[in-house]
């Protein structure tokens, strides 16, 4: 069935609090920092990385499947119990080989860096640099390898360089999902500082993403009885939608601020602060 267009009336199907959260998430997305999973075997690890990526505001995740892996078996969905539905808020791009993934990233202007363990015996010319030394002002893709074998040989040859998470204890390695979460958190903050903005999406890109997120919202879907997550809006309808979401976000922020001021005033009163005479 063809999806109805989003109107101001249909926007009211989404709770104001939910609308404000969706608007905020949209306005904080980063597409210039991406994660690439190079042959990750454990679905739980993939799902955990997806969940962390969404929480850090990343928009794109690239998954390179190993030969005979999930993409060939037709099972590309992450473990929902671990990802907790976060996969619907990010753009998952599946690749059957390393070359297609690298070509896409290169065409989009990305620098590609592979995660490698710190090894004092490495050749100095290829020694991985600390994560914090990467320039996140450029579009950056961070690659994490197979749980047992690490980064694939082909990816190692095609990448622009290697990076490592500096370790200060006796533990020599981290779980892939933990390592990725650390790198995404650092990379997100570093890119934000480098570009001087909380998002690298244009207003038009944010508007389109907001539209996609709204129709994916369970509140909206239940009310409108939608079966799909796609629709097409006119330029004016997008403007109205963005205005409605912005207003909802501003109203929510004002309400939170007002409640905080009220609570602060109450704590200053005798009997609440402990300073009664």
PDB file of C-alpha atoms in Angstrom:
ATOM      1  CA  UNK A   1       0.000   0.000   0.000  1.00  0.00           C
ATOM      2  CA  UNK A   2       1.157   3.505  -0.780  1.00  0.00           C
ATOM      3  CA  UNK A   3       2.234   5.487   2.236  1.00  0.00           C
ATOM      4  CA  UNK A   4       0.350   8.675   3.122  1.00  0.00           C
ATOM      5  CA  UNK A   5       2.360  11.875   3.172  1.00  0.00           C
ATOM      6  CA  UNK A   6       3.489  13.359   6.455  1.00  0.00           C
ATOM      7  CA  UNK A   7       1.376  16.375   7.387  1.00  0.00           C
ATOM      8  CA  UNK A   8       1.289  18.592  10.454  1.00  0.00           C
ATOM      9  CA  UNK A   9      -1.778  16.663  11.603  1.00  0.00           C
ATOM     10  CA  UNK A  10      -0.026  13.329  11.233  1.00  0.00           C
ATOM     11  CA  UNK A  11       2.993  14.687  13.111  1.00  0.00           C
ATOM     12  CA  UNK A  12       0.741  14.992  16.134  1.00  0.00           C
ATOM     13  CA  UNK A  13       0.565  11.188  16.104  1.00  0.00           C
ATOM     14  CA  UNK A  14       4.089  11.255  17.520  1.00  0.00           C
ATOM     15  CA  UNK A  15       4.283  12.174  21.183  1.00  0.00           C
ATOM     16  CA  UNK A  16       5.868  15.639  21.720  1.00  0.00           C
ATOM     17  CA  UNK A  17       8.648  14.103  23.817  1.00  0.00           C
ATOM     18  CA  UNK A  18       9.393  11.548  21.121  1.00  0.00           C
ATOM     19  CA  UNK A  19       9.300  14.189  18.402  1.00  0.00           C
ATOM     20  CA  UNK A  20      11.779  16.313  20.366  1.00  0.00           C
ATOM     21  CA  UNK A  21      14.132  13.343  20.816  1.00  0.00           C
ATOM     22  CA  UNK A  22      13.979  12.446  17.128  1.00  0.00           C
ATOM     23  CA  UNK A  23      14.675  16.044  16.147  1.00  0.00           C
ATOM     24  CA  UNK A  24      17.635  16.244  18.527  1.00  0.00           C
ATOM     25  CA  UNK A  25      19.119  12.969  17.257  1.00  0.00           C
ATOM     26  CA  UNK A  26      18.749  14.162  13.668  1.00  0.00           C
ATOM     27  CA  UNK A  27      20.513  17.444  14.377  1.00  0.00           C
ATOM     28  CA  UNK A  28      23.479  15.638  15.987  1.00  0.00           C
ATOM     29  CA  UNK A  29      24.220  13.017  13.330  1.00  0.00           C
ATOM     30  CA  UNK A  30      27.720  12.606  11.867  1.00  0.00           C
ATOM     31  CA  UNK A  31      28.232  11.043   8.447  1.00  0.00           C
ATOM     32  CA  UNK A  32      31.930  11.934   8.074  1.00  0.00           C
ATOM     33  CA  UNK A  33      32.980   9.350  10.682  1.00  0.00           C
ATOM     34  CA  UNK A  34      32.205   5.758   9.781  1.00  0.00           C
ATOM     35  CA  UNK A  35      32.895   2.280  11.109  1.00  0.00           C
ATOM     36  CA  UNK A  36      33.824  -0.654   8.894  1.00  0.00           C
ATOM     37  CA  UNK A  37      33.501  -4.225  10.171  1.00  0.00           C
ATOM     38  CA  UNK A  38      35.938  -6.369   8.203  1.00  0.00           C
ATOM     39  CA  UNK A  39      34.774  -9.979   8.417  1.00  0.00           C
ATOM     40  CA  UNK A  40      33.312  -9.899  11.938  1.00  0.00           C
ATOM     41  CA  UNK A  41      31.874 -13.360  12.621  1.00  0.00           C
ATOM     42  CA  UNK A  42      29.947 -13.004  15.863  1.00  0.00           C
ATOM     43  CA  UNK A  43      26.451 -11.492  15.293  1.00  0.00           C
ATOM     44  CA  UNK A  44      26.493 -10.310  18.890  1.00  0.00           C
ATOM     45  CA  UNK A  45      29.637  -8.271  18.274  1.00  0.00           C
ATOM     46  CA  UNK A  46      28.146  -6.721  15.142  1.00  0.00           C
ATOM     47  CA  UNK A  47      24.955  -5.820  16.985  1.00  0.00           C
ATOM     48  CA  UNK A  48      26.883  -4.284  19.893  1.00  0.00           C
ATOM     49  CA  UNK A  49      28.914  -2.106  17.509  1.00  0.00           C
ATOM     50  CA  UNK A  50      25.739  -0.953  15.756  1.00  0.00           C
ATOM     51  CA  UNK A  51      24.185  -0.007  19.094  1.00  0.00           C
ATOM     52  CA  UNK A  52      27.270   1.978  20.130  1.00  0.00           C
ATOM     53  CA  UNK A  53      27.477   3.684  16.734  1.00  0.00           C
ATOM     54  CA  UNK A  54      23.884   4.876  16.967  1.00  0.00           C
ATOM     55  CA  UNK A  55      24.428   6.074  20.532  1.00  0.00           C
ATOM     56  CA  UNK A  56      27.464   8.079  19.398  1.00  0.00           C
ATOM     57  CA  UNK A  57      25.441   9.729  16.617  1.00  0.00           C
ATOM     58  CA  UNK A  58      27.117   7.990  13.675  1.00  0.00           C
ATOM     59  CA  UNK A  59      24.962   7.544  10.599  1.00  0.00           C
ATOM     60  CA  UNK A  60      26.757   4.952   8.437  1.00  0.00           C
ATOM     61  CA  UNK A  61      28.178   1.508   9.193  1.00  0.00           C
ATOM     62  CA  UNK A  62      29.835  -0.682   6.566  1.00  0.00           C
ATOM     63  CA  UNK A  63      29.786  -4.456   7.031  1.00  0.00           C
ATOM     64  CA  UNK A  64      32.131  -6.608   4.941  1.00  0.00           C
ATOM     65  CA  UNK A  65      30.942 -10.205   5.238  1.00  0.00           C
ATOM     66  CA  UNK A  66      33.426 -13.100   5.240  1.00  0.00           C
ATOM     67  CA  UNK A  67      33.165 -15.734   2.470  1.00  0.00           C
ATOM     68  CA  UNK A  68      30.185 -17.944   3.214  1.00  0.00           C
ATOM     69  CA  UNK A  69      29.103 -15.448   5.860  1.00  0.00           C
ATOM     70  CA  UNK A  70      25.694 -13.908   6.627  1.00  0.00           C
ATOM     71  CA  UNK A  71      25.280 -11.949   3.383  1.00  0.00           C
ATOM     72  CA  UNK A  72      25.587 -15.118   1.305  1.00  0.00           C
ATOM     73  CA  UNK A  73      23.234 -17.006   3.588  1.00  0.00           C
ATOM     74  CA  UNK A  74      20.641 -14.256   3.452  1.00  0.00           C
ATOM     75  CA  UNK A  75      20.827 -13.461   7.172  1.00  0.00           C
ATOM     76  CA  UNK A  76      22.051  -9.890   7.403  1.00  0.00           C
ATOM     77  CA  UNK A  77      19.955  -8.731  10.367  1.00  0.00           C
ATOM     78  CA  UNK A  78      21.933  -8.002  13.554  1.00  0.00           C
ATOM     79  CA  UNK A  79      21.102  -9.582  16.896  1.00  0.00           C
ATOM     80  CA  UNK A  80      18.047  -7.519  17.899  1.00  0.00           C
ATOM     81  CA  UNK A  81      18.335  -8.471  21.557  1.00  0.00           C
ATOM     82  CA  UNK A  82      21.707  -6.704  21.663  1.00  0.00           C
ATOM     83  CA  UNK A  83      21.180  -3.875  19.172  1.00  0.00           C
ATOM     84  CA  UNK A  84      17.791  -3.069  20.837  1.00  0.00           C
ATOM     85  CA  UNK A  85      16.360  -1.765  17.577  1.00  0.00           C
ATOM     86  CA  UNK A  86      19.146   0.764  17.038  1.00  0.00           C
ATOM     87  CA  UNK A  87      19.807  -0.647  13.549  1.00  0.00           C
ATOM     88  CA  UNK A  88      16.783   1.169  12.142  1.00  0.00           C
ATOM     89  CA  UNK A  89      18.328   4.552  12.980  1.00  0.00           C
ATOM     90  CA  UNK A  90      21.603   3.955  11.112  1.00  0.00           C
ATOM     91  CA  UNK A  91      22.396   3.213   7.471  1.00  0.00           C
ATOM     92  CA  UNK A  92      23.864  -0.286   7.221  1.00  0.00           C
ATOM     93  CA  UNK A  93      25.756  -0.931   4.001  1.00  0.00           C
ATOM     94  CA  UNK A  94      26.649  -4.553   3.309  1.00  0.00           C
ATOM     95  CA  UNK A  95      29.592  -5.595   1.115  1.00  0.00           C
ATOM     96  CA  UNK A  96      30.526  -9.027  -0.172  1.00  0.00           C
ATOM     97  CA  UNK A  97      34.205  -8.061  -0.544  1.00  0.00           C
ATOM     98  CA  UNK A  98      36.775  -5.546   0.663  1.00  0.00           C
ATOM     99  CA  UNK A  99      37.302  -3.913  -2.727  1.00  0.00           C
ATOM    100  CA  UNK A 100      33.717  -2.693  -3.136  1.00  0.00           C
ATOM    101  CA  UNK A 101      33.715  -1.174   0.335  1.00  0.00           C
ATOM    102  CA  UNK A 102      37.031   0.623  -0.139  1.00  0.00           C
ATOM    103  CA  UNK A 103      36.004   1.923  -3.560  1.00  0.00           C
ATOM    104  CA  UNK A 104      32.792   3.394  -2.166  1.00  0.00           C
ATOM    105  CA  UNK A 105      34.596   5.087   0.724  1.00  0.00           C
ATOM    106  CA  UNK A 106      37.360   6.435  -1.527  1.00  0.00           C
ATOM    107  CA  UNK A 107      34.807   7.848  -3.971  1.00  0.00           C
ATOM    108  CA  UNK A 108      33.119   9.594  -1.032  1.00  0.00           C
ATOM    109  CA  UNK A 109      36.427  11.183   0.046  1.00  0.00           C
ATOM    110  CA  UNK A 110      37.226   9.064   3.090  1.00  0.00           C
ATOM    111  CA  UNK A 111      40.581   8.224   4.621  1.00  0.00           C
ATOM    112  CA  UNK A 112      40.663   4.606   5.770  1.00  0.00           C
ATOM    113  CA  UNK A 113      42.502   3.477   8.915  1.00  0.00           C
ATOM    114  CA  UNK A 114      42.671  -0.043  10.320  1.00  0.00           C
ATOM    115  CA  UNK A 115      42.727  -0.935  14.003  1.00  0.00           C
ATOM    116  CA  UNK A 116      45.881  -2.837  14.941  1.00  0.00           C
ATOM    117  CA  UNK A 117      47.346  -3.884  18.298  1.00  0.00           C
ATOM    118  CA  UNK A 118      50.385  -2.003  19.504  1.00  0.00           C
ATOM    119  CA  UNK A 119      53.476  -4.145  18.890  1.00  0.00           C
ATOM    120  CA  UNK A 120      56.975  -2.887  19.836  1.00  0.00           C
ATOM    121  CA  UNK A 121      58.479  -5.196  17.198  1.00  0.00           C
ATOM    122  CA  UNK A 122      56.603  -3.615  14.278  1.00  0.00           C
ATOM    123  CA  UNK A 123      58.370  -1.861  11.436  1.00  0.00           C
ATOM    124  CA  UNK A 124      58.531   1.835  12.349  1.00  0.00           C
ATOM    125  CA  UNK A 125      57.258   2.798   8.887  1.00  0.00           C
ATOM    126  CA  UNK A 126      54.067   0.785   9.461  1.00  0.00           C
ATOM    127  CA  UNK A 127      53.773   1.175  13.226  1.00  0.00           C
ATOM    128  CA  UNK A 128      50.154   2.071  14.123  1.00  0.00           C
ATOM    129  CA  UNK A 129      49.671   5.630  15.347  1.00  0.00           C
ATOM    130  CA  UNK A 130      47.684   6.367  18.519  1.00  0.00           C
ATOM    131  CA  UNK A 131      43.985   6.916  17.895  1.00  0.00           C
ATOM    132  CA  UNK A 132      44.196  10.489  19.180  1.00  0.00           C
ATOM    133  CA  UNK A 133      46.778  11.377  16.498  1.00  0.00           C
ATOM    134  CA  UNK A 134      44.351  10.791  13.610  1.00  0.00           C
ATOM    135  CA  UNK A 135      42.971  13.892  11.899  1.00  0.00           C
ATOM    136  CA  UNK A 136      39.215  13.585  12.261  1.00  0.00           C
ATOM    137  CA  UNK A 137      38.761  16.878  10.454  1.00  0.00           C
ATOM    138  CA  UNK A 138      38.927  14.735   7.315  1.00  0.00           C
ATOM    139  CA  UNK A 139      36.248  12.180   6.529  1.00  0.00           C
ATOM    140  CA  UNK A 140      37.455   9.097   8.384  1.00  0.00           C
ATOM    141  CA  UNK A 141      36.564   5.407   8.271  1.00  0.00           C
ATOM    142  CA  UNK A 142      37.795   3.207  11.135  1.00  0.00           C
ATOM    143  CA  UNK A 143      38.135  -0.483  10.274  1.00  0.00           C
ATOM    144  CA  UNK A 144      37.888  -3.299  12.811  1.00  0.00           C
ATOM    145  CA  UNK A 145      38.894  -6.818  11.877  1.00  0.00           C
ATOM    146  CA  UNK A 146      37.876 -10.415  12.465  1.00  0.00           C
ATOM    147  CA  UNK A 147      37.825 -11.599  16.091  1.00  0.00           C
ATOM    148  CA  UNK A 148      40.428 -14.315  15.432  1.00  0.00           C
ATOM    149  CA  UNK A 149      42.350 -13.188  12.361  1.00  0.00           C
ATOM    150  CA  UNK A 150      42.247  -9.420  12.662  1.00  0.00           C
ATOM    151  CA  UNK A 151      42.264  -7.106   9.643  1.00  0.00           C
ATOM    152  CA  UNK A 152      42.191  -8.920   6.297  1.00  0.00           C
ATOM    153  CA  UNK A 153      45.312  -8.847   4.143  1.00  0.00           C
ATOM    154  CA  UNK A 154      43.522  -7.008   1.333  1.00  0.00           C
ATOM    155  CA  UNK A 155      42.224  -4.297   3.663  1.00  0.00           C
ATOM    156  CA  UNK A 156      45.699  -3.865   5.168  1.00  0.00           C
ATOM    157  CA  UNK A 157      47.115  -3.217   1.705  1.00  0.00           C
ATOM    158  CA  UNK A 158      44.404  -0.765   0.661  1.00  0.00           C
ATOM    159  CA  UNK A 159      44.095   1.265   3.884  1.00  0.00           C
ATOM    160  CA  UNK A 160      45.772   4.650   4.331  1.00  0.00           C
ATOM    161  CA  UNK A 161      47.292   3.632   7.638  1.00  0.00           C
ATOM    162  CA  UNK A 162      46.901   1.848  10.962  1.00  0.00           C
ATOM    163  CA  UNK A 163      45.928   3.124  14.386  1.00  0.00           C
ATOM    164  CA  UNK A 164      45.909   1.666  17.869  1.00  0.00           C
ATOM    165  CA  UNK A 165      44.252   2.229  21.226  1.00  0.00           C
ATOM    166  CA  UNK A 166      47.003   2.866  23.745  1.00  0.00           C
ATOM    167  CA  UNK A 167      46.867   0.398  26.639  1.00  0.00           C
ATOM    168  CA  UNK A 168      48.188   1.154  30.115  1.00  0.00           C
ATOM    169  CA  UNK A 169      47.633  -2.138  31.920  1.00  0.00           C
ATOM    170  CA  UNK A 170      48.722  -5.736  31.434  1.00  0.00           C
ATOM    171  CA  UNK A 171      45.768  -6.653  29.204  1.00  0.00           C
ATOM    172  CA  UNK A 172      46.932  -6.898  25.608  1.00  0.00           C
ATOM    173  CA  UNK A 173      43.654  -6.666  23.728  1.00  0.00           C
ATOM    174  CA  UNK A 174      40.015  -5.581  23.933  1.00  0.00           C
ATOM    175  CA  UNK A 175      36.818  -7.123  22.657  1.00  0.00           C
ATOM    176  CA  UNK A 176      35.937  -5.766  19.203  1.00  0.00           C
ATOM    177  CA  UNK A 177      32.748  -4.078  20.418  1.00  0.00           C
ATOM    178  CA  UNK A 178      34.548  -2.414  23.333  1.00  0.00           C
ATOM    179  CA  UNK A 179      37.401  -1.204  21.111  1.00  0.00           C
ATOM    180  CA  UNK A 180      34.961   0.168  18.540  1.00  0.00           C
ATOM    181  CA  UNK A 181      32.945   1.994  21.200  1.00  0.00           C
ATOM    182  CA  UNK A 182      36.076   3.683  22.570  1.00  0.00           C
ATOM    183  CA  UNK A 183      37.153   4.754  19.098  1.00  0.00           C
ATOM    184  CA  UNK A 184      33.725   6.036  18.092  1.00  0.00           C
ATOM    185  CA  UNK A 185      33.413   8.094  21.273  1.00  0.00           C
ATOM    186  CA  UNK A 186      36.835   9.655  20.790  1.00  0.00           C
ATOM    187  CA  UNK A 187      36.390  10.109  17.042  1.00  0.00           C
ATOM    188  CA  UNK A 188      32.982  11.729  17.439  1.00  0.00           C
ATOM    189  CA  UNK A 189      34.298  14.313  19.887  1.00  0.00           C
ATOM    190  CA  UNK A 190      37.462  14.923  17.852  1.00  0.00           C
ATOM    191  CA  UNK A 191      35.515  15.470  14.628  1.00  0.00           C
ATOM    192  CA  UNK A 192      33.082  17.782  16.376  1.00  0.00           C
ATOM    193  CA  UNK A 193      35.988  19.907  17.624  1.00  0.00           C
ATOM    194  CA  UNK A 194      37.701  19.847  14.233  1.00  0.00           C
ATOM    195  CA  UNK A 195      34.692  21.029  12.207  1.00  0.00           C
ATOM    196  CA  UNK A 196      33.350  23.339  14.916  1.00  0.00           C
ATOM    197  CA  UNK A 197      29.831  21.897  14.709  1.00  0.00           C
ATOM    198  CA  UNK A 198      27.724  19.162  16.281  1.00  0.00           C
ATOM    199  CA  UNK A 199      26.772  17.726  12.893  1.00  0.00           C
ATOM    200  CA  UNK A 200      28.257  17.566   9.411  1.00  0.00           C
ATOM    201  CA  UNK A 201      24.868  17.195   7.708  1.00  0.00           C
ATOM    202  CA  UNK A 202      23.403  20.107   5.762  1.00  0.00           C
ATOM    203  CA  UNK A 203      19.959  21.428   6.704  1.00  0.00           C
ATOM    204  CA  UNK A 204      18.487  19.663   3.670  1.00  0.00           C
ATOM    205  CA  UNK A 205      20.117  16.365   4.706  1.00  0.00           C
ATOM    206  CA  UNK A 206      18.845  16.789   8.270  1.00  0.00           C
ATOM    207  CA  UNK A 207      15.329  17.466   7.003  1.00  0.00           C
ATOM    208  CA  UNK A 208      15.332  14.348   4.831  1.00  0.00           C
ATOM    209  CA  UNK A 209      16.726  12.252   7.692  1.00  0.00           C
ATOM    210  CA  UNK A 210      14.072  13.602  10.061  1.00  0.00           C
ATOM    211  CA  UNK A 211      11.432  12.547   7.559  1.00  0.00           C
ATOM    212  CA  UNK A 212      12.874   9.030   7.429  1.00  0.00           C
ATOM    213  CA  UNK A 213      13.108   8.801  11.216  1.00  0.00           C
ATOM    214  CA  UNK A 214       9.533   9.960  11.737  1.00  0.00           C
ATOM    215  CA  UNK A 215       8.054   7.251   9.533  1.00  0.00           C
ATOM    216  CA  UNK A 216      10.238   4.688  11.303  1.00  0.00           C
ATOM    217  CA  UNK A 217       8.901   5.785  14.688  1.00  0.00           C
ATOM    218  CA  UNK A 218       6.678   3.092  16.182  1.00  0.00           C
ATOM    219  CA  UNK A 219       4.290   5.771  17.515  1.00  0.00           C
ATOM    220  CA  UNK A 220       3.809   7.142  14.016  1.00  0.00           C
ATOM    221  CA  UNK A 221       3.561   3.743  12.377  1.00  0.00           C
ATOM    222  CA  UNK A 222       0.919   2.446  14.785  1.00  0.00           C
ATOM    223  CA  UNK A 223      -1.276   5.520  14.373  1.00  0.00           C
ATOM    224  CA  UNK A 224      -0.958   5.691  10.584  1.00  0.00           C
ATOM    225  CA  UNK A 225      -0.894   1.887  10.138  1.00  0.00           C
ATOM    226  CA  UNK A 226       2.219   2.036   7.981  1.00  0.00           C
ATOM    227  CA  UNK A 227       3.865  -1.031   6.493  1.00  0.00           C
ATOM    228  CA  UNK A 228       6.831   0.766   4.919  1.00  0.00           C
ATOM    229  CA  UNK A 229       9.446   3.253   6.070  1.00  0.00           C
ATOM    230  CA  UNK A 230       9.593   5.394   2.925  1.00  0.00           C
ATOM    231  CA  UNK A 231       7.670   8.408   1.693  1.00  0.00           C
ATOM    232  CA  UNK A 232       8.149  11.478  -0.481  1.00  0.00           C
ATOM    233  CA  UNK A 233       7.419  15.021   0.671  1.00  0.00           C
ATOM    234  CA  UNK A 234       7.356  18.339  -1.113  1.00  0.00           C
ATOM    235  CA  UNK A 235       9.836  21.049  -0.175  1.00  0.00           C
ATOM    236  CA  UNK A 236       7.122  22.984   1.672  1.00  0.00           C
ATOM    237  CA  UNK A 237       5.975  19.918   3.590  1.00  0.00           C
ATOM    238  CA  UNK A 238       9.553  19.251   4.663  1.00  0.00           C
ATOM    239  CA  UNK A 239       9.845  22.850   5.856  1.00  0.00           C
ATOM    240  CA  UNK A 240       6.650  22.534   7.895  1.00  0.00           C
ATOM    241  CA  UNK A 241       7.783  19.217   9.322  1.00  0.00           C
ATOM    242  CA  UNK A 242      11.154  20.614  10.366  1.00  0.00           C
ATOM    243  CA  UNK A 243       9.465  23.643  11.928  1.00  0.00           C
ATOM    244  CA  UNK A 244       7.090  21.430  13.915  1.00  0.00           C
ATOM    245  CA  UNK A 245       9.933  19.240  15.170  1.00  0.00           C
ATOM    246  CA  UNK A 246      12.083  22.265  16.055  1.00  0.00           C
ATOM    247  CA  UNK A 247       9.226  23.787  18.027  1.00  0.00           C
ATOM    248  CA  UNK A 248       8.631  20.516  19.874  1.00  0.00           C
ATOM    249  CA  UNK A 249      12.325  20.313  20.732  1.00  0.00           C
ATOM    250  CA  UNK A 250      12.419  23.927  21.939  1.00  0.00           C
ATOM    251  CA  UNK A 251       9.282  23.454  24.041  1.00  0.00           C
ATOM    252  CA  UNK A 252      10.751  20.342  25.618  1.00  0.00           C
ATOM    253  CA  UNK A 253      14.007  22.145  26.444  1.00  0.00           C
ATOM    254  CA  UNK A 254      12.076  25.084  27.946  1.00  0.00           C
ATOM    255  CA  UNK A 255       9.982  22.712  30.074  1.00  0.00           C
ATOM    256  CA  UNK A 256      13.068  20.936  31.395  1.00  0.00           C
ATOM    257  CA  UNK A 257      14.707  24.288  32.188  1.00  0.00           C
ATOM    258  CA  UNK A 258      11.570  25.518  33.963  1.00  0.00           C
ATOM    259  CA  UNK A 259      11.354  22.352  36.039  1.00  0.00           C
ATOM    260  CA  UNK A 260      15.028  22.668  36.982  1.00  0.00           C
ATOM    261  CA  UNK A 261      14.530  26.289  38.070  1.00  0.00           C
ATOM    262  CA  UNK A 262      11.495  25.309  40.138  1.00  0.00           C
ATOM    263  CA  UNK A 263      13.413  22.515  41.824  1.00  0.00           C
ATOM    264  CA  UNK A 264      16.336  24.856  42.517  1.00  0.00           C
ATOM    265  CA  UNK A 265      13.980  27.411  44.072  1.00  0.00           C
ATOM    266  CA  UNK A 266      12.433  24.760  46.314  1.00  0.00           C
ATOM    267  CA  UNK A 267      15.828  23.583  47.550  1.00  0.00           C
ATOM    268  CA  UNK A 268      16.663  27.152  48.583  1.00  0.00           C
ATOM    269  CA  UNK A 269      13.622  27.388  50.827  1.00  0.00           C
ATOM    270  CA  UNK A 270      13.978  26.796  54.578  1.00  0.00           C
ATOM    271  CA  UNK A 271      13.427  23.189  55.472  1.00  0.00           C
ATOM    272  CA  UNK A 272      14.561  21.913  52.053  1.00  0.00           C
ATOM    273  CA  UNK A 273      18.173  23.054  52.034  1.00  0.00           C
ATOM    274  CA  UNK A 274      18.916  22.425  55.690  1.00  0.00           C
ATOM    275  CA  UNK A 275      19.578  26.127  56.365  1.00  0.00           C
ATOM    276  CA  UNK A 276      16.331  26.884  58.283  1.00  0.00           C
ATOM    277  CA  UNK A 277      16.681  29.056  61.406  1.00  0.00           C
TER     278      UNK A 277
END
